[in-house]
């Protein structure tokens, strides 16, 4: 968990505590109306143990609109980065999508080897790209024709 997330959870917990106190509810009172144990409520008020389900139960029970907790934009940064193989797969998928959906490349029937050449990919990847191109056919973006032991792919007309 990032430091920003910890601060956000602590702020949410303090706001729940303030509202509980404004309503003169004891921890046990809040537990009775929410079904959340006093131990869990104590943790939530200290910025720990908050699940989305408990967040929504507390908002409803204390009559707090959830949007008041998120008036400031939350900075979106994943705590970890994708492994290189996943980054490469995503980049290739984007390039292939561009070829299929946003270019005229497939207006002419193309073999897998031509696709690989266009994308600058080693020919050892041809079986994998055959599968990828077949999935575009299943989606209805491309069609293929069998020519002996190879297929050619083109845009669906």
C-alpha positions as CSV (number, residue, x, y, z in Angstrom):
1,X,0.0,0.0,0.0
2,X,1.3,3.4,-0.9
3,X,1.8,6.3,1.6
4,X,-1.0,8.2,-0.3
5,X,-3.4,5.3,0.2
6,X,-2.6,5.1,3.9
7,X,-3.3,8.8,4.3
8,X,-6.5,8.5,2.3
9,X,-7.7,5.6,4.5
10,X,-6.8,7.5,7.7
11,X,-8.8,10.5,6.4
12,X,-11.8,8.4,5.6
13,X,-11.6,6.7,9.1
14,X,-11.4,10.1,10.8
15,X,-14.4,11.3,8.8
16,X,-16.4,8.2,9.8
17,X,-15.4,8.8,13.5
18,X,-16.4,12.5,13.4
19,X,-19.9,11.6,11.9
20,X,-20.4,8.8,14.4
21,X,-19.6,11.3,17.2
22,X,-21.9,13.9,15.7
23,X,-24.7,11.4,15.9
24,X,-23.7,10.5,19.5
25,X,-23.3,6.9,18.5
26,X,-21.1,4.7,20.5
27,X,-18.9,2.2,18.7
28,X,-21.4,-0.5,19.9
29,X,-24.4,1.6,18.5
30,X,-22.7,1.7,15.1
31,X,-21.9,-2.0,15.3
32,X,-25.6,-2.7,16.0
33,X,-26.8,-0.8,12.9
34,X,-24.1,-1.9,10.5
35,X,-23.4,-5.5,11.5
36,X,-19.7,-4.6,11.5
37,X,-17.8,-5.7,14.7
38,X,-16.6,-3.0,17.0
39,X,-13.0,-4.3,16.5
40,X,-13.3,-3.8,12.7
41,X,-15.0,-0.4,13.2
42,X,-12.1,0.6,15.5
43,X,-9.6,-0.4,12.8
44,X,-11.5,1.5,10.1
45,X,-11.5,4.6,12.2
46,X,-7.8,4.3,12.5
47,X,-7.3,3.9,8.7
48,X,-7.1,0.1,8.6
49,X,-9.3,-2.8,7.6
50,X,-11.6,-0.9,5.2
51,X,-13.2,-3.0,2.5
52,X,-15.5,-1.5,-0.1
53,X,-18.4,-3.4,1.3
54,X,-17.8,-1.9,4.8
55,X,-17.3,1.5,3.3
56,X,-20.7,1.4,1.6
57,X,-22.4,0.1,4.7
58,X,-20.9,2.9,6.8
59,X,-21.8,5.5,4.3
60,X,-25.5,4.3,4.2
61,X,-25.7,3.9,8.0
62,X,-24.1,7.3,8.8
63,X,-25.9,9.0,5.8
64,X,-22.7,10.1,4.2
65,X,-22.5,10.5,0.4
66,X,-19.4,8.6,-0.8
67,X,-18.4,11.4,-3.1
68,X,-17.4,13.6,-0.3
69,X,-14.4,11.4,0.4
70,X,-13.1,11.8,-3.1
71,X,-13.4,15.5,-3.8
72,X,-9.7,15.6,-4.7
73,X,-8.4,13.7,-7.7
74,X,-6.7,10.5,-6.8
75,X,-3.3,10.0,-8.4
76,X,-3.3,6.7,-10.3
77,X,0.0,5.0,-10.1
78,X,0.3,1.3,-9.9
79,X,2.6,0.2,-7.1
80,X,4.4,-2.1,-9.4
81,X,5.2,-2.2,-13.1
82,X,4.3,-4.9,-15.7
83,X,6.9,-7.4,-16.5
84,X,8.7,-6.8,-19.8
85,X,7.0,-9.7,-21.6
86,X,3.6,-8.3,-20.7
87,X,4.6,-4.8,-21.8
88,X,5.8,-6.3,-25.1
89,X,2.5,-8.3,-25.5
90,X,0.5,-5.1,-25.0
91,X,2.6,-3.1,-27.4
92,X,2.2,-5.8,-30.1
93,X,-1.5,-6.0,-29.5
94,X,-1.9,-2.3,-30.0
95,X,0.2,-2.4,-33.2
96,X,-1.9,-5.3,-34.5
97,X,-5.1,-3.5,-33.6
98,X,-3.9,-0.5,-35.5
99,X,-3.1,-2.6,-38.6
100,X,-6.5,-4.3,-38.4
101,X,-8.8,-1.4,-37.4
102,X,-7.0,1.8,-38.3
103,X,-5.1,1.2,-41.5
104,X,-5.7,0.0,-45.0
105,X,-3.1,-2.8,-44.6
106,X,-5.6,-5.6,-44.7
107,X,-7.6,-4.2,-47.7
108,X,-5.1,-6.5,-49.6
109,X,-5.0,-10.2,-48.6
110,X,-2.0,-10.8,-46.4
111,X,-0.1,-13.8,-45.2
112,X,1.1,-14.1,-41.7
113,X,4.7,-13.5,-42.9
114,X,3.7,-10.1,-44.3
115,X,2.1,-9.1,-41.0
116,X,5.2,-10.1,-39.1
117,X,7.4,-8.1,-41.6
118,X,5.1,-5.1,-41.3
119,X,5.4,-5.2,-37.5
120,X,9.1,-6.0,-37.4
121,X,8.6,-9.3,-35.7
122,X,10.7,-12.4,-36.0
123,X,9.2,-15.2,-38.2
124,X,9.5,-17.6,-35.3
125,X,6.3,-16.0,-34.0
126,X,4.2,-17.0,-37.0
127,X,2.1,-19.6,-35.2
128,X,1.2,-17.2,-32.4
129,X,0.2,-14.5,-34.9
130,X,-1.8,-17.0,-36.9
131,X,-3.8,-17.5,-33.7
132,X,-4.1,-13.7,-33.2
133,X,-5.3,-13.2,-36.7
134,X,-7.8,-16.0,-36.4
135,X,-9.3,-14.3,-33.3
136,X,-9.8,-11.1,-35.5
137,X,-11.7,-13.4,-37.9
138,X,-13.9,-14.7,-35.1
139,X,-14.7,-11.1,-34.1
140,X,-15.7,-10.4,-37.7
141,X,-12.9,-7.8,-38.5
142,X,-11.0,-10.1,-40.8
143,X,-11.7,-13.1,-43.0
144,X,-9.3,-15.7,-44.3
145,X,-8.9,-17.9,-47.2
146,X,-7.0,-21.2,-47.2
147,X,-4.3,-21.4,-49.9
148,X,-2.7,-24.9,-49.6
149,X,-0.8,-24.9,-46.3
150,X,-1.2,-21.2,-45.5
151,X,-3.9,-18.7,-45.0
152,X,-4.3,-15.2,-46.3
153,X,-6.2,-12.6,-44.2
154,X,-8.1,-9.5,-45.4
155,X,-10.6,-7.0,-44.1
156,X,-14.2,-8.2,-44.1
157,X,-16.1,-6.5,-46.9
